[in-house]
CSV table of C-alpha atoms and ligand atoms in Angstrom, one decimal:
chain,number,residue,atom,x,y,z
A,1,MET,CA,122.2,114.3,99.9
A,2,GLU,CA,119.1,112.9,98.2
A,3,GLU,CA,119.5,110.1,95.7
A,4,LYS,CA,117.7,110.3,92.4
A,5,ILE,CA,117.1,108.2,89.4
A,6,GLU,CA,118.3,109.6,86.1
A,7,VAL,CA,117.0,108.3,82.8
A,8,HIS,CA,118.5,109.3,79.4
A,9,GLY,CA,115.7,109.0,76.8
A,10,PRO,CA,114.7,107.8,74.4
A,11,THR,CA,115.8,104.4,75.6
A,12,ALA,CA,114.0,101.1,75.2
A,13,VAL,CA,114.0,98.0,77.5
A,14,ASN,CA,115.4,94.9,75.8
A,15,GLY,CA,116.2,91.8,77.8
A,16,ARG,CA,115.4,89.6,80.7
A,17,LEU,CA,113.8,90.9,83.8
A,18,PRO,CA,113.2,88.9,87.0
A,19,VAL,CA,110.1,88.8,89.2
A,20,PHE,CA,110.2,87.6,92.9
A,21,GLY,CA,107.5,87.2,95.5
A,22,ALA,CA,104.7,89.7,95.7
A,23,LYS,CA,105.2,92.6,98.2
A,24,ASN,CA,101.5,92.5,98.9
A,25,SER,CA,101.6,88.9,99.8
A,26,VAL,CA,104.9,88.5,101.7
A,27,LEU,CA,104.2,91.3,104.2
A,28,LYS,CA,100.9,89.5,105.2
A,29,LEU,CA,102.6,86.0,105.1
A,30,MET,CA,105.1,87.4,107.7
A,31,ALA,CA,102.2,88.7,109.8
A,32,ALA,CA,100.5,85.4,109.5
A,33,ALA,CA,103.5,83.6,110.9
A,34,LEU,CA,102.6,85.2,114.3
A,35,LEU,CA,99.7,82.7,114.5
A,36,ALA,CA,102.0,79.8,115.4
A,37,PRO,CA,104.8,79.7,118.0
A,38,GLY,CA,108.0,78.3,116.6
A,39,ARG,CA,109.9,79.0,113.3
A,40,SER,CA,108.2,79.7,110.1
A,41,THR,CA,110.2,80.3,107.0
A,42,ILE,CA,109.1,82.3,103.9
A,43,THR,CA,110.9,81.9,100.6
A,44,ASN,CA,110.8,83.8,97.3
A,45,VAL,CA,111.0,87.0,99.4
A,46,PRO,CA,111.7,90.2,97.4
A,47,GLU,CA,114.7,92.3,98.5
A,48,ILE,CA,112.7,95.4,99.3
A,49,HIS,CA,112.5,98.0,102.0
A,50,ASP,CA,109.0,97.1,103.2
A,51,VAL,CA,110.1,93.6,104.2
A,52,THR,CA,112.7,95.3,106.5
A,53,VAL,CA,110.0,97.4,108.1
A,54,MET,CA,107.7,94.3,108.7
A,55,ALA,CA,110.7,92.4,110.1
A,56,GLU,CA,111.3,95.3,112.6
A,57,LEU,CA,107.6,95.3,113.5
A,58,LEU,CA,107.7,91.5,114.2
A,59,ARG,CA,110.8,92.0,116.3
A,60,ARG,CA,109.1,94.6,118.4
A,61,LEU,CA,106.3,92.1,119.0
A,62,GLY,CA,108.9,89.7,120.4
A,63,CYS,CA,109.9,87.6,117.4
A,64,ASP,CA,113.4,86.8,116.3
A,65,VAL,CA,113.6,87.6,112.6
A,66,THR,CA,116.4,86.7,110.1
A,67,TYR,CA,116.0,88.3,106.7
A,68,ARG,CA,118.5,86.8,104.3
A,69,ALA,CA,117.8,89.2,101.5
A,70,ALA,CA,120.2,87.9,99.0
A,71,GLU,CA,118.8,84.4,99.5
A,72,HIS,CA,115.2,85.7,99.2
A,73,GLU,CA,114.3,84.2,102.6
A,74,VAL,CA,112.9,85.3,105.9
A,75,ALA,CA,112.9,83.1,109.0
A,76,ILE,CA,110.6,84.1,111.9
A,77,ASP,CA,110.9,82.6,115.3
A,78,VAL,CA,107.6,83.3,117.1
A,79,PRO,CA,107.6,83.2,120.9
A,80,GLU,CA,104.9,81.7,123.1
A,81,VAL,CA,104.1,85.1,124.6
A,82,LEU,CA,103.8,88.0,122.1
A,83,GLY,CA,103.6,91.7,122.4
A,84,HIS,CA,100.5,93.3,121.0
A,85,GLN,CA,101.3,96.8,120.0
A,86,ALA,CA,102.3,98.2,116.5
A,87,ASP,CA,103.8,101.6,116.9
A,88,TYR,CA,103.1,104.8,114.9
A,89,ASP,CA,106.6,105.1,113.4
A,90,LEU,CA,106.3,101.7,111.7
A,91,VAL,CA,102.6,102.0,110.7
A,92,ARG,CA,103.3,105.4,109.2
A,93,ALA,CA,106.3,104.0,107.3
A,94,MET,CA,104.2,101.2,106.0
A,95,ARG,CA,100.5,101.0,106.0
A,96,ALA,CA,100.5,97.2,105.6
A,97,SER,CA,101.5,97.1,109.3
A,98,ILE,CA,97.7,97.0,109.9
A,99,SER,CA,97.9,93.3,108.8
A,100,VAL,CA,99.2,92.3,112.3
A,101,LEU,CA,95.7,93.1,113.7
A,102,GLY,CA,94.1,89.8,112.7
A,103,PRO,CA,96.9,87.6,113.9
A,104,LEU,CA,97.3,89.5,117.2
A,105,MET,CA,93.6,89.2,117.9
A,106,ALA,CA,93.8,85.4,117.3
A,107,ARG,CA,97.0,84.9,119.4
A,108,CYS,CA,96.7,87.6,122.2
A,109,HIS,CA,93.0,88.4,122.1
A,110,ARG,CA,94.0,92.0,122.0
A,111,ALA,CA,95.8,94.4,119.8
A,112,GLU,CA,96.9,98.0,119.6
A,113,VAL,CA,97.7,99.3,116.2
A,114,ALA,CA,98.6,102.9,115.5
A,115,LEU,CA,96.2,104.5,113.0
A,116,PRO,CA,98.0,105.2,109.7
A,117,GLY,CA,96.2,108.4,108.8
A,118,GLY,CA,96.0,109.4,105.1
A,119,ASP,CA,98.6,108.8,102.5
A,120,ALA,CA,99.4,109.9,98.9
A,121,ILE,CA,96.7,107.8,97.3
A,122,GLY,CA,93.8,108.3,99.6
A,123,THR,CA,92.3,108.0,103.1
A,124,ARG,CA,91.9,104.2,103.2
A,125,GLY,CA,89.3,103.5,105.9
A,126,LEU,CA,89.4,100.7,108.4
A,127,ASP,CA,85.6,100.4,108.9
A,128,MET,CA,85.3,96.8,107.6
A,129,HIS,CA,88.3,95.6,109.6
A,130,ARG,CA,86.6,96.9,112.6
A,131,ALA,CA,83.0,95.8,111.9
A,132,GLY,CA,84.2,92.2,111.0
A,133,LEU,CA,86.1,91.9,114.3
A,134,GLU,CA,83.1,93.3,116.2
A,135,ALA,CA,80.9,90.7,114.6
A,136,MET,CA,83.3,88.1,116.0
A,137,GLY,CA,82.8,89.5,119.5
A,138,ALA,CA,85.7,92.0,119.8
A,139,GLN,CA,85.4,95.5,121.3
A,140,LEU,CA,87.2,98.3,119.4
A,141,GLY,CA,87.9,101.9,120.1
A,142,ILE,CA,90.4,104.6,119.3
A,143,GLU,CA,92.7,105.9,122.0
A,144,ARG,CA,95.8,108.1,121.8
A,145,GLY,CA,96.0,107.5,118.0
A,146,PHE,CA,95.8,103.7,118.4
A,147,LEU,CA,93.1,101.4,117.2
A,148,ARG,CA,92.5,99.2,120.3
A,149,ALA,CA,90.8,95.9,120.0
A,150,GLU,CA,90.1,93.3,122.7
A,151,VAL,CA,88.0,90.2,123.1
A,152,VAL,CA,87.6,88.4,126.4
A,153,GLY,CA,88.1,84.7,126.1
A,154,GLY,CA,88.8,84.8,122.3
A,155,LEU,CA,86.9,85.5,119.1
A,156,THR,CA,83.7,83.7,118.2
A,157,GLY,CA,82.8,82.6,114.6
A,158,ALA,CA,80.3,84.8,112.9
A,159,THR,CA,78.9,85.6,109.5
A,160,TYR,CA,80.0,89.0,108.1
A,161,ARG,CA,79.5,90.5,104.6
A,162,LEU,CA,82.0,93.1,103.5
A,163,GLY,CA,80.4,96.2,101.9
A,164,TYR,CA,83.3,96.1,99.3
A,165,PRO,CA,85.9,93.4,98.6
A,166,SER,CA,88.7,95.1,100.6
A,167,VAL,CA,92.0,93.3,100.3
A,168,GLY,CA,93.3,94.3,103.8
A,169,ALA,CA,90.0,93.6,105.6
A,170,THR,CA,89.6,90.2,103.9
A,171,GLU,CA,93.1,89.2,105.1
A,172,ASN,CA,92.7,90.5,108.6
A,173,LEU,CA,89.3,88.8,109.1
A,174,MET,CA,90.5,85.5,107.5
A,175,THR,CA,93.5,85.3,109.8
A,176,ALA,CA,91.6,86.3,112.9
A,177,ALA,CA,89.0,83.6,112.2
A,178,THR,CA,91.5,80.7,111.9
A,179,THR,CA,91.4,80.0,115.7
A,180,ALA,CA,88.0,81.5,116.6
A,181,SER,CA,85.5,79.2,118.2
A,182,GLY,CA,83.1,77.9,115.6
A,183,VAL,CA,82.5,78.7,112.0
A,184,THR,CA,83.1,82.1,110.4
A,185,VAL,CA,81.6,82.9,107.0
A,186,LEU,CA,83.0,86.0,105.2
A,187,GLU,CA,80.9,87.1,102.2
A,188,ASN,CA,81.9,89.5,99.3
A,189,VAL,CA,85.6,89.0,100.1
A,190,ALA,CA,88.5,90.0,97.9
A,191,ARG,CA,89.9,87.3,95.6
A,192,GLU,CA,93.4,88.6,94.7
A,193,PRO,CA,96.1,85.9,94.1
A,194,GLU,CA,97.8,87.3,97.2
A,195,ILE,CA,94.8,86.4,99.3
A,196,VAL,CA,94.8,82.9,98.0
A,197,ASP,CA,98.5,82.7,98.8
A,198,ILE,CA,98.0,83.8,102.4
A,199,GLY,CA,95.0,81.4,102.7
A,200,GLU,CA,97.2,78.5,101.4
A,201,MET,CA,99.9,79.3,104.0
A,202,LEU,CA,97.2,79.3,106.7
A,203,ARG,CA,95.9,76.0,105.5
A,204,ALA,CA,99.4,74.5,105.6
A,205,MET,CA,99.6,75.8,109.2
A,206,GLY,CA,96.5,73.7,110.0
A,207,ALA,CA,93.7,76.3,109.4
A,208,GLN,CA,90.4,75.0,107.9
A,209,ILE,CA,89.5,77.5,105.1
A,210,GLU,CA,87.1,76.7,102.2
A,211,GLY,CA,86.4,78.9,99.2
A,212,LEU,CA,89.8,80.5,98.6
A,213,GLY,CA,89.7,82.5,95.3
A,214,SER,CA,85.9,82.8,95.5
A,215,THR,CA,83.7,85.5,96.9
A,216,THR,CA,82.8,83.6,100.1
A,217,LEU,CA,85.2,82.1,102.7
A,218,THR,CA,84.2,79.6,105.3
A,219,ILE,CA,86.6,79.2,108.1
A,220,THR,CA,86.2,76.6,110.8
A,221,GLY,CA,88.2,77.6,113.9
A,222,VAL,CA,90.9,75.2,115.1
A,223,PRO,CA,92.6,75.3,118.6
A,224,ARG,CA,96.1,76.1,117.3
A,225,LEU,CA,98.3,76.4,114.2
A,226,HIS,CA,101.8,75.1,113.6
A,227,PRO,CA,104.8,76.8,111.8
A,228,VAL,CA,105.5,76.1,108.2
A,229,THR,CA,107.8,76.9,105.2
A,230,HIS,CA,105.9,78.8,102.5
A,231,ARG,CA,106.9,80.1,99.0
A,232,THR,CA,105.5,83.6,98.2
A,233,VAL,CA,103.4,83.9,95.0
A,234,PRO,CA,105.1,85.9,92.2
A,235,ASP,CA,104.5,89.6,92.1
A,236,ARG,CA,102.0,90.3,89.3
A,237,ILE,CA,102.4,94.1,89.7
A,238,VAL,CA,106.2,93.9,89.1
A,239,ALA,CA,105.6,91.6,86.1
A,240,GLY,CA,103.0,94.1,84.8
A,241,THR,CA,105.6,97.0,85.3
A,242,TRP,CA,108.1,95.2,83.1
A,243,ALA,CA,105.4,94.4,80.5
A,244,PHE,CA,104.3,98.1,80.4
A,245,ALA,CA,107.9,99.2,80.1
A,246,ALA,CA,108.0,97.2,76.8
A,247,GLY,CA,104.7,98.6,75.7
A,248,VAL,CA,105.7,102.2,76.3
A,249,THR,CA,109.2,102.0,74.8
A,250,GLY,CA,108.6,99.5,71.9
A,251,GLY,CA,111.0,97.2,73.6
A,252,ARG,CA,111.0,93.4,74.2
A,253,VAL,CA,111.1,91.8,77.7
A,254,GLU,CA,111.4,88.2,78.7
A,255,ILE,CA,109.8,88.1,82.2
A,256,GLU,CA,111.2,85.4,84.5
A,257,GLY,CA,109.6,84.0,87.6
A,258,ALA,CA,106.1,85.4,87.0
A,259,GLN,CA,102.7,83.8,86.8
A,260,PRO,CA,100.9,85.3,83.7
A,261,GLU,CA,97.7,83.4,84.5
A,262,HIS,CA,97.2,86.0,87.3
A,263,MET,CA,97.3,88.8,84.8
A,264,GLY,CA,94.4,88.0,82.4
A,265,VAL,CA,92.8,91.5,82.0
A,266,VAL,CA,96.2,93.2,82.1
A,267,LEU,CA,97.5,91.1,79.2
A,268,ASP,CA,94.3,91.7,77.3
A,269,LYS,CA,94.7,95.4,77.6
A,270,LEU,CA,98.4,95.3,76.6
A,271,ARG,CA,97.4,93.2,73.5
A,272,ALA,CA,94.8,95.9,72.7
A,273,SER,CA,97.5,98.5,72.8
A,274,GLY,CA,99.5,96.6,70.2
A,275,CYS,CA,101.8,94.4,72.3
A,276,GLU,CA,102.6,90.9,71.2
A,277,ILE,CA,102.6,88.5,74.2
A,278,ASP,CA,103.8,84.9,74.2
A,279,THR,CA,103.0,82.8,77.3
A,280,SER,CA,103.4,79.5,75.6
A,281,GLY,CA,105.7,76.7,77.0
A,282,GLY,CA,106.5,78.5,80.3
A,283,ARG,CA,107.7,81.6,78.4
A,284,PHE,CA,106.5,85.1,79.2
A,285,VAL,CA,107.7,87.5,76.5
A,286,VAL,CA,106.2,90.9,75.7
A,287,GLN,CA,107.1,92.8,72.5
A,288,GLY,CA,106.0,96.4,72.5
A,289,PRO,CA,104.7,98.0,69.2
A,290,PRO,CA,106.6,100.9,67.5
A,291,ARG,CA,103.9,103.1,68.9
A,292,PRO,CA,101.1,101.9,71.2
A,293,ARG,CA,97.4,102.5,70.7
A,294,ALA,CA,95.6,104.3,73.5
A,295,ILE,CA,93.5,102.0,75.8
A,296,ASN,CA,90.5,102.5,78.0
A,297,VAL,CA,90.9,101.0,81.5
A,298,SER,CA,88.8,100.9,84.6
A,299,THR,CA,90.5,99.7,87.8
A,300,LEU,CA,88.5,97.1,89.8
A,301,PRO,CA,89.1,94.4,92.5
A,302,TYR,CA,90.6,91.2,91.1
A,303,PRO,CA,90.0,89.7,88.5
A,304,GLY,CA,89.5,93.3,87.3
A,305,PHE,CA,92.4,95.6,86.2
A,306,PRO,CA,94.6,96.3,89.3
A,307,THR,CA,94.7,99.9,90.6
A,308,ASP,CA,98.5,99.4,91.2
A,309,LEU,CA,99.1,99.2,87.4
A,310,GLN,CA,96.9,102.3,86.7
A,311,PRO,CA,99.8,104.8,86.6
A,312,PHE,CA,101.5,102.6,83.8
A,313,VAL,CA,98.3,102.8,81.7
A,314,VAL,CA,98.4,106.6,81.9
A,315,ALA,CA,102.1,106.6,80.9
A,316,LEU,CA,101.4,104.3,78.0
A,317,ASN,CA,98.4,106.4,76.8
A,318,ALA,CA,100.6,109.5,77.1
A,319,VAL,CA,102.7,108.3,74.1
A,320,ALA,CA,99.9,106.4,72.3
A,321,GLU,CA,98.0,107.0,69.1
A,322,GLY,CA,94.6,108.4,70.1
A,323,SER,CA,93.0,109.1,73.4
A,324,GLY,CA,92.3,106.8,76.3
A,325,ILE,CA,90.0,107.1,79.3
A,326,VAL,CA,91.3,105.7,82.6
A,327,THR,CA,88.9,105.3,85.4
A,328,GLU,CA,90.1,104.9,89.0
A,329,ASN,CA,87.5,103.1,91.1
A,330,VAL,CA,89.6,101.9,94.1
A,331,PHE,CA,91.6,104.8,95.4
A,332,GLU,CA,90.1,108.2,95.0
A,333,ALA,CA,93.3,110.3,95.2
A,334,ARG,CA,95.5,108.3,92.9
A,335,TRP,CA,96.1,111.0,90.3
A,336,GLY,CA,98.8,113.1,92.0
A,337,PHE,CA,101.5,111.7,89.6
A,338,THR,CA,99.6,113.0,86.5
A,339,ALA,CA,100.8,116.5,87.2
A,340,GLU,CA,104.4,115.1,87.2
A,341,LEU,CA,103.7,113.4,83.9
A,342,GLU,CA,102.5,116.7,82.5
A,343,ARG,CA,105.9,118.1,83.3
A,344,LEU,CA,107.2,115.8,80.6
A,345,GLY,CA,104.6,117.1,78.2
A,346,ALA,CA,101.9,114.5,78.7
A,347,ARG,CA,98.3,115.7,78.1
A,348,VAL,CA,96.1,114.5,80.9
A,349,HIS,CA,92.6,115.9,81.6
A,350,LEU,CA,91.2,114.9,85.0
A,351,ASP,CA,87.5,114.8,85.7
A,352,GLY,CA,86.6,113.2,89.1
A,353,HIS,CA,87.7,109.6,89.0
A,354,HIS,CA,88.3,109.7,85.2
A,355,ALA,CA,91.4,110.8,83.3
A,356,ARG,CA,91.4,111.4,79.6
A,357,VAL,CA,94.9,111.1,78.2
A,358,ASP,CA,95.5,112.4,74.7
A,359,GLY,CA,98.6,110.7,73.3
A,360,VAL,CA,101.4,112.5,71.7
A,361,PRO,CA,104.4,111.0,69.7
A,362,ALA,CA,107.1,110.1,72.3
A,363,ARG,CA,109.5,112.5,70.6
A,364,GLU,CA,107.3,115.4,71.7
A,365,LEU,CA,107.8,114.5,75.4
A,366,SER,CA,110.9,116.0,76.9
A,367,GLY,CA,112.8,115.0,80.1
A,368,ALA,CA,112.3,117.0,83.3
A,369,PRO,CA,112.8,116.7,87.0
A,370,VAL,CA,109.8,115.0,88.5
A,371,GLU,CA,108.9,113.6,91.9
A,372,ALA,CA,107.8,110.0,92.9
A,373,MET,CA,104.8,110.2,95.3
A,374,ASP,CA,104.2,106.5,95.8
A,375,ILE,CA,105.7,103.2,94.7
A,376,ARG,CA,103.9,102.7,91.5
A,377,ALA,CA,103.7,106.3,90.4
A,378,GLY,CA,107.5,106.5,90.9
A,379,ALA,CA,108.1,103.4,88.7
A,380,ALA,CA,105.7,104.8,86.0
A,381,LEU,CA,107.6,108.1,85.9
A,382,VAL,CA,110.8,106.3,85.2
A,383,ILE,CA,109.2,104.4,82.4
A,384,ALA,CA,107.6,107.6,81.0
A,385,GLY,CA,111.1,109.1,81.2
A,386,MET,CA,112.4,106.3,79.1
A,387,ALA,CA,110.1,107.4,76.2
A,388,ALA,CA,110.8,111.1,76.6
A,389,GLU,CA,113.7,112.9,74.8
A,390,GLY,CA,116.5,114.0,77.1
A,391,ILE,CA,117.1,113.6,80.9
A,392,THR,CA,114.4,112.8,83.4
A,393,GLU,CA,115.4,113.0,87.0
A,394,VAL,CA,113.1,111.3,89.4
A,395,SER,CA,113.3,112.2,93.1
A,396,GLY,CA,111.5,110.6,96.0
A,397,ILE,CA,112.9,107.2,95.0
A,398,GLY,CA,112.7,105.8,98.5
A,399,HIS,CA,109.1,105.0,97.4
A,400,ILE,CA,110.4,102.8,94.6
A,401,ASP,CA,112.8,101.0,96.9
A,402,ARG,CA,109.8,100.1,99.1
A,403,GLY,CA,108.3,97.8,96.5
A,404,TYR,CA,110.8,97.0,93.7
A,405,GLU,CA,113.9,94.9,94.1
A,406,HIS,CA,117.0,96.6,92.4
A,407,PHE,CA,114.7,98.5,90.0
A,408,VAL,CA,117.4,100.5,88.4
A,409,GLU,CA,120.0,97.7,88.2
A,410,HIS,CA,117.5,95.3,86.5
A,411,LEU,CA,116.4,97.9,84.0
A,412,ALA,CA,120.0,98.9,83.2
A,413,GLY,CA,120.8,95.2,82.8
A,414,ALA,CA,118.0,95.1,80.1
A,415,GLY,CA,119.7,97.9,78.1
A,416,VAL,CA,117.9,100.9,79.6
A,417,ARG,CA,120.1,104.1,80.0
A,418,VAL,CA,119.2,104.7,83.7
A,419,GLN,CA,121.3,105.2,86.8
A,420,ARG,CA,121.0,106.2,90.5
A,421,ARG,CA,122.8,109.4,91.3
A,422,MET,CA,123.4,111.5,94.4
A,423,ALA,CA,121.8,114.9,93.6
A,424,GLY,CA,124.6,117.2,92.4
A,425,SER,CA,127.2,114.5,91.7
A,426,GLN,CA,128.8,114.2,88.2
A,427,ALA,CA,128.2,111.2,85.9
B,501,UD1,C1,95.9,96.5,99.1
B,501,UD1,C2,97.3,96.7,98.5
B,501,UD1,C3,97.4,97.8,97.5
B,501,UD1,C4,96.3,97.7,96.4
B,501,UD1,C5,95.0,97.5,97.1
B,501,UD1,C6,93.8,97.2,96.1
B,501,UD1,C7,98.7,95.8,100.2
B,501,UD1,C8,99.8,96.1,101.2
B,501,UD1,N1,98.3,96.9,99.5
B,501,UD1,O1,95.7,97.7,99.8
B,501,UD1,O2,98.7,97.9,96.9
B,501,UD1,O3,96.3,98.9,95.7
B,501,UD1,O4,95.0,96.4,98.0
B,501,UD1,O5,94.1,96.2,95.3
B,501,UD1,O6,98.4,94.7,100.0
B,501,UD1,N2,88.4,100.6,102.4
B,501,UD1,C9,87.4,101.1,103.3
B,501,UD1,N3,87.2,100.5,104.5
B,501,UD1,C10,87.9,99.4,104.9
B,501,UD1,C11,88.9,98.9,104.0
B,501,UD1,C12,89.1,99.5,102.7
B,501,UD1,O7,86.7,102.1,103.0
B,501,UD1,O8,87.7,98.9,106.0
B,501,UD1,C13,88.5,101.3,101.1
B,501,UD1,C14,89.9,102.0,101.0
B,501,UD1,O9,89.8,103.3,101.5
B,501,UD1,C15,90.1,101.9,99.5
B,501,UD1,C16,89.4,100.6,99.0
B,501,UD1,O10,88.6,100.3,100.1
B,501,UD1,O11,89.5,103.0,98.8
B,501,UD1,C17,90.4,99.5,98.7
B,501,UD1,O12,91.1,99.2,99.9
B,501,UD1,P1,91.7,97.7,100.1
B,501,UD1,O13,91.2,96.8,99.1
B,501,UD1,O14,91.5,97.4,101.6
B,501,UD1,O15,93.3,98.0,99.9
B,501,UD1,P2,94.5,97.8,100.9
B,501,UD1,O16,94.4,96.5,101.6
B,501,UD1,O17,94.7,99.0,101.7
């Protein structure tokens, strides 16, 4: 029987909501642990399904992994001799499996990673991962559905300019370069806080990396790295999710454990929509307006507005005063959920990578069964359901569990009328 999330709207969020380490950092921190034999420990780990998938992948590569979910900690014992293959079942379950490519090239000088194929938000190419490794001397090809990479005698430092600041390519090339011979210069790299976090872990392991947080990274290869204990950077996307929940429902949230300084443009846009935000004295409080104003947002690489928060902007505009234009510049196919939102009565007009959303008063939205297609779209549908009148039943909630720790429990703890329910069971 399929489990669903049931929201009884209208219902506002009012209370404290926690934020743990970033999904998009912790998975790569776990992969980076492969670079050094011995035990690395990662703390502030969120209790999410994707961490379980990455733990399984590392086990198949020969590591001993202990995930103490309730303690928010993962310990990874990395052997001297590693496997070098990431299988299709895991890569398909979690595309971030590709992040073992860089560490395996550094440690084993070879890697075989199953190709992920397309997913619900776009095709997601790997051309820059490949071209960067080729610049460092590797030979790459595709065989039996695997990307196979090999470099005889190890990688050599090189200068490579990314055609676009890809998060995944920056991470793979940065980790691969840590033990390459000579100096690697990576230009036009991504600058997300999660990349800085991974770079800081690598530096603590003994890597020589300059320029973290800027557009150019200079990495001087060292012979070997050593294991470390590292605390994961807080999840700015989860923090943004809680903030938008307040903005959409006119509620008030006190967000705990986040780093608002990583959320500049996001907070500017929330303020423009009418939210009051207090980040003084270590607090992070967001008070939503009685009815938000529509906002115009273009998604861009950091420090621009994150694509992972785009679905929440559409949800906010759906109940806002006025019309807002949302432009998706990062993932071409990230609009699938708007058809689900229309089932609640939202007015969305798509035109290529733009969406014009004409706001209606929240009482004109009515609850309906809808389907989550990816992590963020799923969470955004729950939040839209909070504003709508009546019951919204969200299916496909396995996506939400991939990236949000105890999503329903936390919202219910903050006063939201929401519950998980087996399809067909009584309240
Ligand atoms: C990561 C995040 C994801 C976030 C995204 C952008 C993880 C696990 N996922 O995804 O949540 O939405 O960053 O902030 O961290 N591209 C190419 N060729 C390449 C690499 C990328 O064409 O070699 C394209 C992709 O198809 C996509 C765009 O570049 O359209 C952005 O991709 P990228 O920044 O690499 O995102 P991910 O690392 O996949």
